[in-house]
mmCIF file of C-alpha atoms in Angstrom:
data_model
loop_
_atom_site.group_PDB
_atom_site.id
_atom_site.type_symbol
_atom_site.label_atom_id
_atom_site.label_comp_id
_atom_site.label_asym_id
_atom_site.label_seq_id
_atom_site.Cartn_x
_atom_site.Cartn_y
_atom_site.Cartn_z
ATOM 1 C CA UNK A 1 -29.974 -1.059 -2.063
ATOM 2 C CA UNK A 2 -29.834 -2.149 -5.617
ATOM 3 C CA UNK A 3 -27.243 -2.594 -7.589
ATOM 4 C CA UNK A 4 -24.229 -0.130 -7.200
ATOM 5 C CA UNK A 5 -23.379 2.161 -10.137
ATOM 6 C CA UNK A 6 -20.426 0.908 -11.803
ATOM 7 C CA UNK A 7 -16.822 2.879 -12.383
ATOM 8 C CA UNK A 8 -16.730 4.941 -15.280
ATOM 9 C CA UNK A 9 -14.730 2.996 -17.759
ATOM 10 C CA UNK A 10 -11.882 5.180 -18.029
ATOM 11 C CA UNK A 11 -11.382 4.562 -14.108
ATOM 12 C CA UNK A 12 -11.707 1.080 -14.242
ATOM 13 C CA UNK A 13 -9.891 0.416 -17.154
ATOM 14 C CA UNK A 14 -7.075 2.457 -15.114
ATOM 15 C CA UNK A 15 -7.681 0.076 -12.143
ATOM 16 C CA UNK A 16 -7.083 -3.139 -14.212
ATOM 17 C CA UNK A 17 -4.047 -1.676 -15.739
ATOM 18 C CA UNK A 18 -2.808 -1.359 -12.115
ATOM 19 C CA UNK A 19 -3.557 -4.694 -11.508
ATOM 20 C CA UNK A 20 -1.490 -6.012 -14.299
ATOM 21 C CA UNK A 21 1.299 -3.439 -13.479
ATOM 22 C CA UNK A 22 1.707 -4.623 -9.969
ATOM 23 C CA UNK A 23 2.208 -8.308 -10.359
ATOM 24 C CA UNK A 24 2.625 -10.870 -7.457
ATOM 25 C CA UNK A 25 6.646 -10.383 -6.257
ATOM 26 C CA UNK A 26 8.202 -13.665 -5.387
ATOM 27 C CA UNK A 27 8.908 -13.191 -1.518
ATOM 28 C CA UNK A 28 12.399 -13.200 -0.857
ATOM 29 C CA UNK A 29 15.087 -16.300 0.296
ATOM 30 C CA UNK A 30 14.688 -15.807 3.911
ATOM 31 C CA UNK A 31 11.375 -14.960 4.420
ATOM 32 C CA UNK A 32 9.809 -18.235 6.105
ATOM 33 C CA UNK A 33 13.349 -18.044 8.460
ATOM 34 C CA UNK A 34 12.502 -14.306 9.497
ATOM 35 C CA UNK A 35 8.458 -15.233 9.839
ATOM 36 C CA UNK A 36 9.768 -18.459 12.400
ATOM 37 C CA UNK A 37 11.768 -16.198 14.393
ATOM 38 C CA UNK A 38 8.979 -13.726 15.036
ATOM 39 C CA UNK A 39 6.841 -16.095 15.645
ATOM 40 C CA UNK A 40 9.697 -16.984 18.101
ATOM 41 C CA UNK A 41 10.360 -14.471 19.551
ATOM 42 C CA UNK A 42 6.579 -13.497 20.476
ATOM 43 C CA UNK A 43 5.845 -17.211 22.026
ATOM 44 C CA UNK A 44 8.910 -16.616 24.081
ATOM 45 C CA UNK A 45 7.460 -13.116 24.851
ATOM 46 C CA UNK A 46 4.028 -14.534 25.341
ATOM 47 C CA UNK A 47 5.416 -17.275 27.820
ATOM 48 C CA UNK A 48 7.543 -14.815 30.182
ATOM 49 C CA UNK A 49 4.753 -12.127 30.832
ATOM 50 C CA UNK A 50 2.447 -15.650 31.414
ATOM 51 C CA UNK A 51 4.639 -16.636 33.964
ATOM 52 C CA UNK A 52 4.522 -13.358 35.644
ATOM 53 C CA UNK A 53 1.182 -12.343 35.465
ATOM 54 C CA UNK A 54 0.812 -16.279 37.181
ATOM 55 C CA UNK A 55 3.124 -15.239 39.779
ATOM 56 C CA UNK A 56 1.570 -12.003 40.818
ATOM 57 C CA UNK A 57 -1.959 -13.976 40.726
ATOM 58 C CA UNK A 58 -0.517 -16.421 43.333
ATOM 59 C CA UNK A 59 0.997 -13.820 45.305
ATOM 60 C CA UNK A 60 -1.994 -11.838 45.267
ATOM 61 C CA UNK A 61 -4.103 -14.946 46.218
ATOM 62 C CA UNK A 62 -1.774 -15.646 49.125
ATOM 63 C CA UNK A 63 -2.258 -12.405 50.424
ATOM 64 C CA UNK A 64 -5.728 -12.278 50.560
ATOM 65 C CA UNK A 65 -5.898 -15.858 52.374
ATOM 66 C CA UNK A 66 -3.440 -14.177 55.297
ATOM 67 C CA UNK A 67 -5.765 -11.338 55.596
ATOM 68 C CA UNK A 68 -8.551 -13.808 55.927
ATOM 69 C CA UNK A 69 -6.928 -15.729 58.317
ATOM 70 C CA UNK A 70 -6.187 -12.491 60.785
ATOM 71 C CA UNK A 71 -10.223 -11.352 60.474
ATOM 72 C CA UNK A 72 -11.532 -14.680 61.663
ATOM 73 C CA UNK A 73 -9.080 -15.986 63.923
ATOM 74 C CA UNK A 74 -10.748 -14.874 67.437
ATOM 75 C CA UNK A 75 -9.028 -12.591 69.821
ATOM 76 C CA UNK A 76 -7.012 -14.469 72.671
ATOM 77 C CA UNK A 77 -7.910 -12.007 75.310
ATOM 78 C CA UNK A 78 -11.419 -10.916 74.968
ATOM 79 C CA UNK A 79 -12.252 -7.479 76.130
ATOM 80 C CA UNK A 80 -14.233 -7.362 79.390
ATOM 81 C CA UNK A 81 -16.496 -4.587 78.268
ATOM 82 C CA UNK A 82 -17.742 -7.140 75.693
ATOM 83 C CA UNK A 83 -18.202 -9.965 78.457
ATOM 84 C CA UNK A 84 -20.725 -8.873 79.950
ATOM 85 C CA UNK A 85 -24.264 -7.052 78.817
ATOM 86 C CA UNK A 86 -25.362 -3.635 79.251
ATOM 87 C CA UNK A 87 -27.602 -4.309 82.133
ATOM 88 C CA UNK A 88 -24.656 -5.637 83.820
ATOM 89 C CA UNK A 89 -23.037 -2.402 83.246
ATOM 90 C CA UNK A 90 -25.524 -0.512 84.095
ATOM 91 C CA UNK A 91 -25.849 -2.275 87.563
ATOM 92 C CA UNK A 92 -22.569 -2.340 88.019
ATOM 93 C CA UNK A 93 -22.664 1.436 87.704
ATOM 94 C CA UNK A 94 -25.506 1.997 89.467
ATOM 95 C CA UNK A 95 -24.130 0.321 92.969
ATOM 96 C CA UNK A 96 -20.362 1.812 92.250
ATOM 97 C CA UNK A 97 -22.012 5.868 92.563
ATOM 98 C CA UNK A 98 -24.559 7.103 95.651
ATOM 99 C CA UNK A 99 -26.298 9.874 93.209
ATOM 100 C CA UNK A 100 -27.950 7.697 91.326
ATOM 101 C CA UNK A 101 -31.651 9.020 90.612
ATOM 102 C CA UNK A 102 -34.400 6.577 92.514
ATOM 103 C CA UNK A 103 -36.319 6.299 89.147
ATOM 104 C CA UNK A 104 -33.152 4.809 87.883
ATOM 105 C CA UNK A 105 -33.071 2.471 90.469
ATOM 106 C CA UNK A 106 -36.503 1.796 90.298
ATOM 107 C CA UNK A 107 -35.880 0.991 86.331
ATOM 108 C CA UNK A 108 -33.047 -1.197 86.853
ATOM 109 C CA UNK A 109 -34.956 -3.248 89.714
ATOM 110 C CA UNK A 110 -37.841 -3.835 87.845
ATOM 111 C CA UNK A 111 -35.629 -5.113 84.382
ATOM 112 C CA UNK A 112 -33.597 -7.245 86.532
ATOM 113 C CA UNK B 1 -8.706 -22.892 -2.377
ATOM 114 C CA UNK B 2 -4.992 -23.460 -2.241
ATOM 115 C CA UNK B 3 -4.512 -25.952 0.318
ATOM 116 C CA UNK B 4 -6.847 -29.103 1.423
ATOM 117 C CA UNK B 5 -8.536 -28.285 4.508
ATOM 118 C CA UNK B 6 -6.973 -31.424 6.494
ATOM 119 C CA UNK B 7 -3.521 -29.434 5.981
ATOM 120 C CA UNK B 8 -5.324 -26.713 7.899
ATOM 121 C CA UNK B 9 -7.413 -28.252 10.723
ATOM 122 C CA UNK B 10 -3.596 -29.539 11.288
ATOM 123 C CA UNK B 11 -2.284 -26.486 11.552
ATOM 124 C CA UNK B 12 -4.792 -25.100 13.994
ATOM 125 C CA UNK B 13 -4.540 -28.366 16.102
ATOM 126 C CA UNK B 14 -0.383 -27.024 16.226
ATOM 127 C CA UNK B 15 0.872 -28.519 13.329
ATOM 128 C CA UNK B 16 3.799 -26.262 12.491
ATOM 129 C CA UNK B 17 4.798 -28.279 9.167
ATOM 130 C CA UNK B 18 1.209 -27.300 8.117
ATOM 131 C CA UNK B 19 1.311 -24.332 9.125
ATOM 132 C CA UNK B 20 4.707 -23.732 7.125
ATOM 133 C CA UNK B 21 2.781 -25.547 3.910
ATOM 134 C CA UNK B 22 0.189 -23.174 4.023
ATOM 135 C CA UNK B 23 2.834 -19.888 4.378
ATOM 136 C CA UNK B 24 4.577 -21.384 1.436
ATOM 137 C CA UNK B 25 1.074 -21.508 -0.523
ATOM 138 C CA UNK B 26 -0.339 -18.365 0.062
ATOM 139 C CA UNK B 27 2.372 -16.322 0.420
ATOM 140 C CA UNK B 28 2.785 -14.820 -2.895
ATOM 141 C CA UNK B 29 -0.885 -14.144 -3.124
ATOM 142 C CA UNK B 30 -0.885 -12.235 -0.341
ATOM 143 C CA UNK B 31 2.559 -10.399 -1.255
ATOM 144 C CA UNK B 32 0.554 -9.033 -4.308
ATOM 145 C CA UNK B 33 -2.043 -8.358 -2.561
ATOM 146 C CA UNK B 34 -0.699 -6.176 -0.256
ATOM 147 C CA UNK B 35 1.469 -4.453 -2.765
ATOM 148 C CA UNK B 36 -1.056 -3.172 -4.535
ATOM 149 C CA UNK B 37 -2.694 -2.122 -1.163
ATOM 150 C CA UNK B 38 0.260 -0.064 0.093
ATOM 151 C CA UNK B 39 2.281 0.884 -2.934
ATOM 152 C CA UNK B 40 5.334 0.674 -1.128
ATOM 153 C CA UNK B 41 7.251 -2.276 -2.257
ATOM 154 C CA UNK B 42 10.199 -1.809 0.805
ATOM 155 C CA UNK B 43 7.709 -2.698 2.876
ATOM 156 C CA UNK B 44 5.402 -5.417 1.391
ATOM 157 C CA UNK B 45 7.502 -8.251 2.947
ATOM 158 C CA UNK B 46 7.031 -7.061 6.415
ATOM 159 C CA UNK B 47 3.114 -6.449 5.938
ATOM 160 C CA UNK B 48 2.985 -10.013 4.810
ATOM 161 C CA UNK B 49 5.015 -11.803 7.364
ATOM 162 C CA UNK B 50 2.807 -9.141 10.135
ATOM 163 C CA UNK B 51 0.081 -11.090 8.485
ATOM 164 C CA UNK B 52 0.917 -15.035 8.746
ATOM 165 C CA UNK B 53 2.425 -14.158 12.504
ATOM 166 C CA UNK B 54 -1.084 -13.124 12.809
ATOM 167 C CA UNK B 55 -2.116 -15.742 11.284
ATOM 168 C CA UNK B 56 -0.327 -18.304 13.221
ATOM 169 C CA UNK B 57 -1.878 -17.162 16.724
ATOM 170 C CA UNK B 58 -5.034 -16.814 15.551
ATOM 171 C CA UNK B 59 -5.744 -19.934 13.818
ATOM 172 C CA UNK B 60 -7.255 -21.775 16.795
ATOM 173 C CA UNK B 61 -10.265 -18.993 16.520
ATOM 174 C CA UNK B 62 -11.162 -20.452 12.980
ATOM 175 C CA UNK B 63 -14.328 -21.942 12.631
ATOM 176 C CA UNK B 64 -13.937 -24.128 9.952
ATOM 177 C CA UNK B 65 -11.153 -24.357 7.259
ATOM 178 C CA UNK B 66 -14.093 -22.998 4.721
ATOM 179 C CA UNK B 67 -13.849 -19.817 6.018
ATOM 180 C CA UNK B 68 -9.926 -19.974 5.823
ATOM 181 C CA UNK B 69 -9.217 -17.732 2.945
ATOM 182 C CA UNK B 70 -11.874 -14.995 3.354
ATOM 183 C CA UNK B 71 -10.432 -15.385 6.874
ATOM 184 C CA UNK B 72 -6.571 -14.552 5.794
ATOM 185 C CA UNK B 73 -8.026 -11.600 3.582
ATOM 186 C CA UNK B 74 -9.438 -10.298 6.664
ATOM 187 C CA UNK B 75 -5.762 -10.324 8.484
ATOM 188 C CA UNK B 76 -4.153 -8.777 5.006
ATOM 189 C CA UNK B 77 -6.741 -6.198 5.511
ATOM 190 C CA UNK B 78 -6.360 -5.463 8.677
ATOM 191 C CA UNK B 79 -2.602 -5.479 8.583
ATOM 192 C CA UNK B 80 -2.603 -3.120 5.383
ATOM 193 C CA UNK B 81 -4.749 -0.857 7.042
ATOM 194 C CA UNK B 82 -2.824 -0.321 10.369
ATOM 195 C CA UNK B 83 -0.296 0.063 7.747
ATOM 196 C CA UNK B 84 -1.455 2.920 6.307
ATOM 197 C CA UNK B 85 -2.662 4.697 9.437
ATOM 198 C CA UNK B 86 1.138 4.588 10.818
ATOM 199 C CA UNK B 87 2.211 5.889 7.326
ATOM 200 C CA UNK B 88 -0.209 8.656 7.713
ATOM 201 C CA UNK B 89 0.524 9.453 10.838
ATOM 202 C CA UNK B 90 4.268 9.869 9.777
ATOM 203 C CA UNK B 91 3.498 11.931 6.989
ATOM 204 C CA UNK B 92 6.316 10.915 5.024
ATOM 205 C CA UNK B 93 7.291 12.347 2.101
ATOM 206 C CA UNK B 94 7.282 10.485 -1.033
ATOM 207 C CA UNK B 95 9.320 13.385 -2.666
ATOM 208 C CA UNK B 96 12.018 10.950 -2.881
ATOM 209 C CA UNK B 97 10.459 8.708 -4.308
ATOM 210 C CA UNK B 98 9.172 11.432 -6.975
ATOM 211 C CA UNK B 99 12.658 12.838 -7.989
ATOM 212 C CA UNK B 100 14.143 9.365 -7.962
ATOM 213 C CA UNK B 101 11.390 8.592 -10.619
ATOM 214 C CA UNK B 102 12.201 11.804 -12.254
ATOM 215 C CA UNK B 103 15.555 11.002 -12.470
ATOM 216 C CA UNK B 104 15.222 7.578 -14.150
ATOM 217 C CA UNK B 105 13.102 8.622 -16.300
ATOM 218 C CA UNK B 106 15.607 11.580 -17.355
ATOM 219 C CA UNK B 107 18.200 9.246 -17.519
ATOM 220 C CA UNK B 108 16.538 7.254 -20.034
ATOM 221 C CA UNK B 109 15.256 9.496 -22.309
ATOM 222 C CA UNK B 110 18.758 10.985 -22.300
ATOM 223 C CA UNK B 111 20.423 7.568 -22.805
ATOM 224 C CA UNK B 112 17.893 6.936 -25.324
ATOM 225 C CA UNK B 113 17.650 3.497 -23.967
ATOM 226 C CA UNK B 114 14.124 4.508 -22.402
ATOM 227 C CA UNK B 115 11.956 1.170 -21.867
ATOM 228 C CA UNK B 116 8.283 2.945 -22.761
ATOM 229 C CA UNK B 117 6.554 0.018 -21.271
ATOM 230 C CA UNK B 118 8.181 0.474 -18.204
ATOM 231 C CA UNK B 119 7.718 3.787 -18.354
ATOM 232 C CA UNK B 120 4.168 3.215 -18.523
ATOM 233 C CA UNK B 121 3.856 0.547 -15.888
ATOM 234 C CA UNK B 122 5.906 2.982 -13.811
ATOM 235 C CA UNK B 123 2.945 6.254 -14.532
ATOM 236 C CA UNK B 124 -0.003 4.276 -14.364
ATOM 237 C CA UNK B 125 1.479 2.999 -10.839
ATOM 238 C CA UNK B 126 2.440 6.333 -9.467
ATOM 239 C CA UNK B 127 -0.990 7.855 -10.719
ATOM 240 C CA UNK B 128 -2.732 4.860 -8.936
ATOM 241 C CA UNK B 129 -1.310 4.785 -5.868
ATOM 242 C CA UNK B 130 -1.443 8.897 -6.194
ATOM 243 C CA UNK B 131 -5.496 8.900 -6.763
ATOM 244 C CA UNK B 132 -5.993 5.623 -3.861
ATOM 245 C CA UNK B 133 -4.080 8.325 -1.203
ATOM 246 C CA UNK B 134 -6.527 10.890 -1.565
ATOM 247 C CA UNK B 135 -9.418 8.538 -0.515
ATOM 248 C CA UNK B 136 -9.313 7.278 3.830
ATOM 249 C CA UNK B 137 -7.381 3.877 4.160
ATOM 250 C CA UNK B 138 -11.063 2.295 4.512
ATOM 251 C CA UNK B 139 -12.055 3.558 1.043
ATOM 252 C CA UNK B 140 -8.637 2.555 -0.238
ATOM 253 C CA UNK B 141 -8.655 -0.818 0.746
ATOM 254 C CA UNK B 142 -12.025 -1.873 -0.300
ATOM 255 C CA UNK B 143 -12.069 -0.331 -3.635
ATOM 256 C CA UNK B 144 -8.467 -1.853 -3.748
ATOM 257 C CA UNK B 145 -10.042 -5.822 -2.723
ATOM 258 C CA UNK B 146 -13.359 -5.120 -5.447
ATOM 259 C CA UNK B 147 -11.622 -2.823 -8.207
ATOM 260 C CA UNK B 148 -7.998 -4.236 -8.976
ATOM 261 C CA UNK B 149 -8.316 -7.881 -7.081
ATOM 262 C CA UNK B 150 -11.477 -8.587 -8.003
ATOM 263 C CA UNK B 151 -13.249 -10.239 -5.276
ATOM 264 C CA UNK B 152 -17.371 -10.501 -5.071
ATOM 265 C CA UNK B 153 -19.670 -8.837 -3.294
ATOM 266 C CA UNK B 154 -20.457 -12.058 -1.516
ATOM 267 C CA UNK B 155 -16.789 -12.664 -1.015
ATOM 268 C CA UNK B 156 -16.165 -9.068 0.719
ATOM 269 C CA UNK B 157 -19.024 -9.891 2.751
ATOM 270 C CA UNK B 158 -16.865 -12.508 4.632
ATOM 271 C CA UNK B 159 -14.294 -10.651 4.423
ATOM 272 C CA UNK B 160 -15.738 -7.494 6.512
ATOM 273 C CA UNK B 161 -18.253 -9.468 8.105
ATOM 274 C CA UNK B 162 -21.204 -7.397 7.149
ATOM 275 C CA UNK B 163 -24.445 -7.903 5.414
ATOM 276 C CA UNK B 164 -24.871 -6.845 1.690
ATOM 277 C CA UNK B 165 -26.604 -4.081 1.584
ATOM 278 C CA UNK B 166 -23.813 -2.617 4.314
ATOM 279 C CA UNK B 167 -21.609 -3.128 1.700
ATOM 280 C CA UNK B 168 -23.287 -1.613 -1.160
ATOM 281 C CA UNK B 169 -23.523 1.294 0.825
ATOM 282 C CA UNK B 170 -19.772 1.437 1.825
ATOM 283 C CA UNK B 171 -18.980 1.022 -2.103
ATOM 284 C CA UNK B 172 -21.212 3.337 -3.528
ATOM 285 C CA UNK B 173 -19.868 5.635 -0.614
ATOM 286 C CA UNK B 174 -16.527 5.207 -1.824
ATOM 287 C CA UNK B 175 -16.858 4.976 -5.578
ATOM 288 C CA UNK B 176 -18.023 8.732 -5.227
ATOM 289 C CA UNK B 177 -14.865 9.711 -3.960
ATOM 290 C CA UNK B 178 -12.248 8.067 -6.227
ATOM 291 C CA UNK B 179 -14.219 9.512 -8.907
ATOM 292 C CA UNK B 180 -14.096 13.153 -7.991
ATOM 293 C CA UNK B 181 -10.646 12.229 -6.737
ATOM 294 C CA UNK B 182 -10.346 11.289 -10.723
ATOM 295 C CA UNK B 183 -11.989 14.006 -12.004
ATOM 296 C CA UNK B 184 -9.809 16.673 -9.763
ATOM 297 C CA UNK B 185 -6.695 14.720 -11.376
ATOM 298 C CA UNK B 186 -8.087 14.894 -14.637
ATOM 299 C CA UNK B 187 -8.843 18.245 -14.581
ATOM 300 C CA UNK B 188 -5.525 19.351 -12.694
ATOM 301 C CA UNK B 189 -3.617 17.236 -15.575
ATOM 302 C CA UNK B 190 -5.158 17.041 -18.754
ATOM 303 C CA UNK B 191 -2.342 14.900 -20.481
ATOM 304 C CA UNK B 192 -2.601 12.143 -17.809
ATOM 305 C CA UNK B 193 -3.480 8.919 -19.366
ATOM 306 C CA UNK B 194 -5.681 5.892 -18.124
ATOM 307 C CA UNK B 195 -4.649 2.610 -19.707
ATOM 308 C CA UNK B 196 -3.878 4.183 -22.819
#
């Protein structure tokens, strides 16, 4: 874009008379004391929600160690349906019950 | 620039001496600068001191003390203009404000002690301020920063962080709209008066 179309001179005449009408104000006794105790008060702020948001972290962190703990430490007591595999059980089941088909048996002979 | 920029690489390393030293500085700069951006001289002080506290926590994000002052415009800006947008949303009334005006200035002319060039500081305010709230905060504010403070294209360009051409457009954009804001005054009040 080229250059941008200036005010009309009425308006910008108006606008400089503004600018001389509203002149710096001198800031007032106690405004670096009031500035220092925001700043303050937000570092103090700033610092407490740090120190919780840390302790919920660590808590959180904690928690998630126990539950990894529990899922890889091994049961005690294995189960003996895990012990053993399924051709075992099938065997097993096969000689515990007199109907069992002679195909069946045939099947189980030749796999074992 | 109104400091040295060892004063302020100390206060972004957590100098808070320096820190104070540049406050002290720049603070009546930016007082003016935000009155004339919100017109509401109860609440300059607070808009200023929002500004340095922003300051102050964002310092360690400066790049290089260069860019300090376009930098500290930015935060005025950005301070005036959630300003406004909370005044807006209040919709406050200035009517106050009006008949207080109103009354002084009856007061005067009926003392006969009326001060004219206060008088006319106090109209060409009032009609400023007045034409600056019929344009959005954006258009305020920028035509406030190139208009009545002055600053460059090239400076505003740090400021907002955009290219030139961006802001051209933005200017032109709202140039347009103080002027028919003007012209609607104008033609509302015939007998209002510019500079004079």
């Amino acid at each position: 874009m080229n250059e941008v179309p200036p005010l009309p001179e009425d308006l910008a005449a108006l606008f400089a008379a503004y600018r001389e009408c509203v002149t710096d104000p001198d800031p007032s006794t106690e405004f670096s004391v009031r500035l220092w105790e925001r700043i303050e008060s937000r570092q103090t702020l700033a610092y407490s929600f740090g120190r919780l948001a840390r302790g919920f972290v660590t808590a959180a962190a904690a928690i998630c160690v126990a539950i990894s703990f529990f899922l890889v430490t091994p049961y005690s007591q294995p189960s003996a349906a895990y012990s053993s595999t399924y051709v075992d059980i099938l065997a097993t089941d096969a000689a515990a019950t007199d109907d069992t088909p002679d195909d069946a048996n045939v099947l189980l002979n030749e796999v074992l | 620039m109104l400091v040295d920029f060892e004063l302020i690489q100390s206060a972004k390393a957590g100098d808070d001496a320096a820190f104070n030293r540049i406050v002290t500085a720049y603070r009546k700069r930016t007082l003016g600068t935000i009155a004339r951006l919100i017109g509401r001289p109860e609440d300059v002080e607070d808009v200023a001191q929002d500004v340095f506290l922003r300051l102050y926590f964002s310092l360690d994000q400066l790049r290089t003390p260069e860019v300090f002052e376009p930098w500290l415009y930015r935060l005025t800006v950005n301070a005036a203009y959630d300003y406004l947008r909370r005044q807006r949303r209040r919709h406050e009334s200035r009517m106050s404000d009006l008949s207080e005006q109103q009354v002084m200035m009856a007061d005067a002319a009926a003392g006969g002690k009326a001060d004219l060039e206060e008088q006319r500081k106090t109209q060409v305010r009032e009609f400023v301020q007045g034409l600056l709230g019929e344009v959005s905060e954006e258009d305020r504010i920028l035509l406030t920063l190139k208009e009545v403070e002055g600053l460059s294209l090239k400076e505003l360009e740090k400021v907002y962080n955009v290219n030139e051409n961006a802001l051209k457009v933005r200017l032109f954009r709202a140039r347009q709209r103080v002027i028919r804001a003007f012209e609607a005054a104008k033609a509302l009040s015939p007998k209002t008066k510019g500079a004079g």
